[in-house]
Amino acid sequence: MPDGREVDQAALLDVAKDEDRARSLLRALRTLGTGPDPKLREMARGVLRGDLTAEQAFTDPEYTAALFSGADKVRRAGERRSDAEAREAREAGERFGEWQQARRTEEEREDQGTAQPDTAPGTDPGQQPAGPWRHSGPGGVGGPGALGGPRPAGPFGHR
Protein backbone atom coordinates (compact mmCIF):
# COMPACT_ATOMS: atom_id res chain seq x y z
CA MET A 1 0.00 0.00 0.00
CA PRO A 2 1.26 3.51 -0.68
CA ASP A 3 1.58 4.50 2.99
CA GLY A 4 2.99 1.09 3.95
CA ARG A 5 0.05 0.10 6.18
CA GLU A 6 -1.43 -3.33 5.63
CA VAL A 7 -3.70 -5.44 7.80
CA ASP A 8 -2.35 -8.74 9.01
CA GLN A 9 -4.00 -12.09 8.55
CA ALA A 10 -5.55 -11.92 12.02
CA ALA A 11 -7.83 -9.16 10.74
CA LEU A 12 -9.19 -11.61 8.17
CA LEU A 13 -10.07 -14.39 10.62
CA ASP A 14 -13.69 -13.23 10.93
CA VAL A 15 -14.23 -14.28 7.30
CA ALA A 16 -11.51 -16.90 6.83
CA LYS A 17 -12.22 -18.85 10.06
CA ASP A 18 -8.70 -20.29 10.41
CA GLU A 19 -5.05 -19.25 10.04
CA ASP A 20 -4.38 -21.10 6.77
CA ARG A 21 -7.41 -19.62 5.04
CA ALA A 22 -6.59 -16.17 6.40
CA ARG A 23 -3.06 -16.45 5.01
CA SER A 24 -4.46 -17.58 1.64
CA LEU A 25 -6.99 -14.73 1.63
CA LEU A 26 -4.25 -12.21 2.38
CA ARG A 27 -2.23 -13.50 -0.60
CA ALA A 28 -5.33 -13.35 -2.83
CA LEU A 29 -6.05 -9.77 -1.75
CA ARG A 30 -2.46 -8.77 -2.52
CA THR A 31 -2.80 -10.32 -5.98
CA LEU A 32 -6.16 -8.63 -6.61
CA GLY A 33 -4.71 -5.34 -5.36
CA THR A 34 -2.31 -5.32 -8.31
CA GLY A 35 -4.60 -7.01 -10.84
CA PRO A 36 -6.21 -5.64 -14.01
CA ASP A 37 -9.78 -5.20 -12.72
CA PRO A 38 -10.18 -1.70 -11.24
CA LYS A 39 -13.15 -2.64 -9.02
CA LEU A 40 -11.30 -5.64 -7.54
CA ARG A 41 -8.15 -3.53 -7.06
CA GLU A 42 -10.21 -0.95 -5.18
CA MET A 43 -11.82 -3.62 -3.00
CA ALA A 44 -8.57 -5.47 -2.23
CA ARG A 45 -6.64 -2.30 -1.44
CA GLY A 46 -9.45 -1.09 0.82
CA VAL A 47 -9.38 -4.36 2.80
CA LEU A 48 -5.58 -4.41 2.94
CA ARG A 49 -5.47 -0.81 4.22
CA GLY A 50 -8.13 -1.58 6.82
CA ASP A 51 -10.60 0.93 5.37
CA LEU A 52 -13.00 -1.93 4.69
CA THR A 53 -13.49 -5.25 6.47
CA ALA A 54 -13.35 -8.44 4.41
CA GLU A 55 -16.97 -9.10 5.36
CA GLN A 56 -18.02 -5.67 4.06
CA ALA A 57 -16.09 -6.23 0.83
CA PHE A 58 -17.58 -9.66 0.18
CA THR A 59 -21.13 -8.52 0.83
CA ASP A 60 -20.96 -5.28 -1.20
CA PRO A 61 -23.02 -5.81 -4.41
CA GLU A 62 -20.49 -4.06 -6.71
CA TYR A 63 -17.50 -5.99 -5.38
CA THR A 64 -19.43 -9.26 -5.37
CA ALA A 65 -20.41 -8.70 -9.02
CA ALA A 66 -16.76 -8.06 -9.92
CA LEU A 67 -15.65 -11.23 -8.11
CA PHE A 68 -18.26 -13.36 -9.84
CA SER A 69 -17.43 -11.82 -13.20
CA GLY A 70 -13.81 -12.85 -12.80
CA ALA A 71 -14.79 -16.35 -11.69
CA ASP A 72 -17.08 -16.65 -14.71
CA LYS A 73 -14.19 -15.77 -17.05
CA VAL A 74 -12.10 -18.54 -15.49
CA ARG A 75 -14.98 -21.02 -15.85
CA ARG A 76 -15.48 -20.15 -19.52
CA ALA A 77 -11.75 -20.51 -20.20
CA GLY A 78 -11.85 -23.95 -18.60
CA GLU A 79 -14.78 -24.98 -20.77
CA ARG A 80 -12.87 -23.96 -23.90
CA ARG A 81 -9.97 -26.29 -23.09
CA SER A 82 -9.50 -29.15 -25.47
CA ASP A 83 -9.85 -32.72 -24.26
CA ALA A 84 -6.07 -33.12 -24.51
CA GLU A 85 -5.48 -30.05 -22.32
CA ALA A 86 -8.00 -31.30 -19.77
CA ARG A 87 -6.34 -34.74 -19.73
CA GLU A 88 -2.90 -33.14 -19.26
CA ALA A 89 -4.23 -31.06 -16.37
CA ARG A 90 -5.76 -34.15 -14.71
CA GLU A 91 -2.54 -36.13 -15.15
CA ALA A 92 -0.47 -33.27 -13.76
CA GLY A 93 -2.80 -33.14 -10.75
CA GLU A 94 -2.39 -36.88 -10.22
CA ARG A 95 1.42 -36.61 -10.45
CA PHE A 96 1.34 -33.73 -8.00
CA GLY A 97 -0.74 -35.79 -5.54
CA GLU A 98 1.68 -38.71 -5.83
CA TRP A 99 4.63 -36.38 -5.33
CA GLN A 100 3.01 -34.78 -2.26
CA GLN A 101 2.37 -38.22 -0.75
CA ALA A 102 5.97 -39.28 -1.37
CA ARG A 103 7.22 -36.08 0.28
CA ARG A 104 4.97 -36.64 3.31
CA THR A 105 6.22 -40.21 3.64
CA GLU A 106 9.83 -39.03 3.36
CA GLU A 107 9.26 -36.31 5.98
CA GLU A 108 7.63 -38.82 8.33
CA ARG A 109 10.65 -41.12 7.97
CA GLU A 110 12.98 -38.18 8.65
CA ASP A 111 10.96 -37.26 11.74
CA GLN A 112 11.30 -40.86 12.97
CA GLY A 113 15.00 -40.94 12.16
CA THR A 114 14.68 -43.66 9.53
CA ALA A 115 15.11 -41.57 6.39
CA GLN A 116 15.90 -43.54 3.26
CA PRO A 117 17.58 -42.08 0.19
CA ASP A 118 15.27 -40.65 -2.49
CA THR A 119 16.92 -42.63 -5.24
CA ALA A 120 15.69 -45.91 -6.61
CA PRO A 121 18.10 -48.80 -7.05
CA GLY A 122 20.34 -48.32 -10.08
CA THR A 123 19.95 -44.53 -10.22
CA ASP A 124 22.59 -41.91 -9.73
CA PRO A 125 22.52 -40.83 -6.06
CA GLY A 126 23.87 -37.38 -7.04
CA GLN A 127 20.86 -36.72 -9.26
CA GLN A 128 17.96 -34.79 -7.71
CA PRO A 129 14.58 -36.56 -7.66
CA ALA A 130 12.13 -35.30 -10.25
CA GLY A 131 9.33 -33.06 -9.03
CA PRO A 132 5.70 -33.54 -10.06
CA TRP A 133 5.84 -31.11 -12.97
CA ARG A 134 9.07 -32.23 -14.56
CA HIS A 135 8.77 -33.66 -18.03
CA SER A 136 11.28 -36.44 -18.19
CA GLY A 137 10.60 -37.70 -21.73
CA PRO A 138 12.77 -37.08 -24.78
CA GLY A 139 13.42 -33.40 -25.31
CA GLY A 140 12.16 -32.67 -21.80
CA VAL A 141 12.91 -29.45 -20.05
CA GLY A 142 14.60 -29.03 -16.75
CA GLY A 143 17.80 -27.85 -15.28
CA PRO A 144 18.67 -25.11 -12.86
CA GLY A 145 15.93 -22.53 -12.64
CA ALA A 146 13.48 -24.48 -14.82
CA LEU A 147 10.08 -25.49 -13.53
CA GLY A 148 10.51 -28.82 -11.80
CA GLY A 149 14.24 -28.86 -12.44
CA PRO A 150 16.91 -29.22 -9.81
CA ARG A 151 17.41 -26.26 -7.56
CA PRO A 152 20.69 -25.03 -6.19
CA ALA A 153 21.23 -25.77 -2.53
CA GLY A 154 20.13 -23.05 -0.17
CA PRO A 155 22.02 -21.95 2.93
CA PHE A 156 20.77 -25.08 4.76
CA GLY A 157 21.55 -27.58 2.00
CA HIS A 158 19.16 -29.49 -0.23
CA ARG A 159 15.65 -30.17 1.04
C-alpha positions as semicolon CSV with decimal commas, in nm:
position;residue;x (nm);y (nm);z (nm)
1;M;0,000;0,000;0,000
2;P;0,126;0,351;-0,068
3;D;0,158;0,450;0,299
4;G;0,299;0,109;0,395
5;R;0,005;0,010;0,618
6;E;-0,143;-0,333;0,563
7;V;-0,370;-0,544;0,780
8;D;-0,235;-0,874;0,901
9;Q;-0,400;-1,209;0,855
10;A;-0,555;-1,192;1,202
11;A;-0,783;-0,916;1,074
12;L;-0,919;-1,161;0,817
13;L;-1,007;-1,439;1,062
14;D;-1,369;-1,323;1,093
15;V;-1,423;-1,428;0,730
16;A;-1,151;-1,690;0,683
17;K;-1,222;-1,885;1,006
18;D;-0,870;-2,029;1,041
19;E;-0,505;-1,925;1,004
20;D;-0,438;-2,110;0,677
21;R;-0,741;-1,962;0,504
22;A;-0,659;-1,617;0,640
23;R;-0,306;-1,645;0,501
24;S;-0,446;-1,758;0,164
25;L;-0,699;-1,473;0,163
26;L;-0,425;-1,221;0,238
27;R;-0,223;-1,350;-0,060
28;A;-0,533;-1,335;-0,283
29;L;-0,605;-0,977;-0,175
30;R;-0,246;-0,877;-0,252
31;T;-0,280;-1,032;-0,598
32;L;-0,616;-0,863;-0,661
33;G;-0,471;-0,534;-0,536
34;T;-0,231;-0,532;-0,831
35;G;-0,460;-0,701;-1,084
36;P;-0,621;-0,564;-1,401
37;D;-0,978;-0,520;-1,272
38;P;-1,018;-0,170;-1,124
39;K;-1,315;-0,264;-0,902
40;L;-1,130;-0,564;-0,754
41;R;-0,815;-0,353;-0,706
42;E;-1,021;-0,095;-0,518
43;M;-1,182;-0,362;-0,300
44;A;-0,857;-0,547;-0,223
45;R;-0,664;-0,230;-0,144
46;G;-0,945;-0,109;0,082
47;V;-0,938;-0,436;0,280
48;L;-0,558;-0,441;0,294
49;R;-0,547;-0,081;0,422
50;G;-0,813;-0,158;0,682
51;D;-1,060;0,093;0,537
52;L;-1,300;-0,193;0,469
53;T;-1,349;-0,525;0,647
54;A;-1,335;-0,844;0,441
55;E;-1,697;-0,910;0,536
56;Q;-1,802;-0,567;0,406
57;A;-1,609;-0,623;0,083
58;F;-1,758;-0,966;0,018
59;T;-2,113;-0,852;0,083
60;D;-2,096;-0,528;-0,120
61;P;-2,302;-0,581;-0,441
62;E;-2,049;-0,406;-0,671
63;Y;-1,750;-0,599;-0,538
64;T;-1,943;-0,926;-0,537
65;A;-2,041;-0,870;-0,902
66;A;-1,676;-0,806;-0,992
67;L;-1,565;-1,123;-0,811
68;F;-1,826;-1,336;-0,984
69;S;-1,743;-1,182;-1,320
70;G;-1,381;-1,285;-1,280
71;A;-1,479;-1,635;-1,169
72;D;-1,708;-1,665;-1,471
73;K;-1,419;-1,577;-1,705
74;V;-1,210;-1,854;-1,549
75;R;-1,498;-2,102;-1,585
76;R;-1,548;-2,015;-1,952
77;A;-1,175;-2,051;-2,020
78;G;-1,185;-2,395;-1,860
79;E;-1,478;-2,498;-2,077
80;R;-1,287;-2,396;-2,390
81;R;-0,997;-2,629;-2,309
82;S;-0,950;-2,915;-2,547
83;D;-0,985;-3,272;-2,426
84;A;-0,607;-3,312;-2,451
85;E;-0,548;-3,005;-2,232
86;A;-0,800;-3,130;-1,977
87;R;-0,634;-3,474;-1,973
88;E;-0,290;-3,314;-1,926
89;A;-0,423;-3,106;-1,637
90;R;-0,576;-3,415;-1,471
91;E;-0,254;-3,613;-1,515
92;A;-0,047;-3,327;-1,376
93;G;-0,280;-3,314;-1,075
94;E;-0,239;-3,688;-1,022
95;R;0,142;-3,661;-1,045
96;F;0,134;-3,373;-0,800
97;G;-0,074;-3,579;-0,554
98;E;0,168;-3,871;-0,583
99;W;0,463;-3,638;-0,533
100;Q;0,301;-3,478;-0,226
101;Q;0,237;-3,822;-0,075
102;A;0,597;-3,928;-0,137
103;R;0,722;-3,608;0,028
104;R;0,497;-3,664;0,331
105;T;0,622;-4,021;0,364
106;E;0,983;-3,903;0,336
107;E;0,926;-3,631;0,598
108;E;0,763;-3,882;0,833
109;R;1,065;-4,112;0,797
110;E;1,298;-3,818;0,865
111;D;1,096;-3,726;1,174
112;Q;1,130;-4,086;1,297
113;G;1,500;-4,094;1,216
114;T;1,468;-4,366;0,953
115;A;1,511;-4,157;0,639
116;Q;1,590;-4,354;0,326
117;P;1,758;-4,208;0,019
118;D;1,527;-4,065;-0,249
119;T;1,692;-4,263;-0,524
120;A;1,569;-4,591;-0,661
121;P;1,810;-4,880;-0,705
122;G;2,034;-4,832;-1,008
123;T;1,995;-4,453;-1,022
124;D;2,259;-4,191;-0,973
125;P;2,252;-4,083;-0,606
126;G;2,387;-3,738;-0,704
127;Q;2,086;-3,672;-0,926
128;Q;1,796;-3,479;-0,771
129;P;1,458;-3,656;-0,766
130;A;1,213;-3,530;-1,025
131;G;0,933;-3,306;-0,903
132;P;0,570;-3,354;-1,006
133;W;0,584;-3,111;-1,297
134;R;0,907;-3,223;-1,456
135;H;0,877;-3,366;-1,803
136;S;1,128;-3,644;-1,819
137;G;1,060;-3,770;-2,173
138;P;1,277;-3,708;-2,478
139;G;1,342;-3,340;-2,531
140;G;1,216;-3,267;-2,180
141;V;1,291;-2,945;-2,005
142;G;1,460;-2,903;-1,675
143;G;1,780;-2,785;-1,528
144;P;1,867;-2,511;-1,286
145;G;1,593;-2,253;-1,264
146;A;1,348;-2,448;-1,482
147;L;1,008;-2,549;-1,353
148;G;1,051;-2,882;-1,180
149;G;1,424;-2,886;-1,244
150;P;1,691;-2,922;-0,981
151;R;1,741;-2,626;-0,756
152;P;2,069;-2,503;-0,619
153;A;2,123;-2,577;-0,253
154;G;2,013;-2,305;-0,017
155;P;2,202;-2,195;0,293
156;F;2,077;-2,508;0,476
157;G;2,155;-2,758;0,200
158;H;1,916;-2,949;-0,023
159;R;1,565;-3,017;0,104
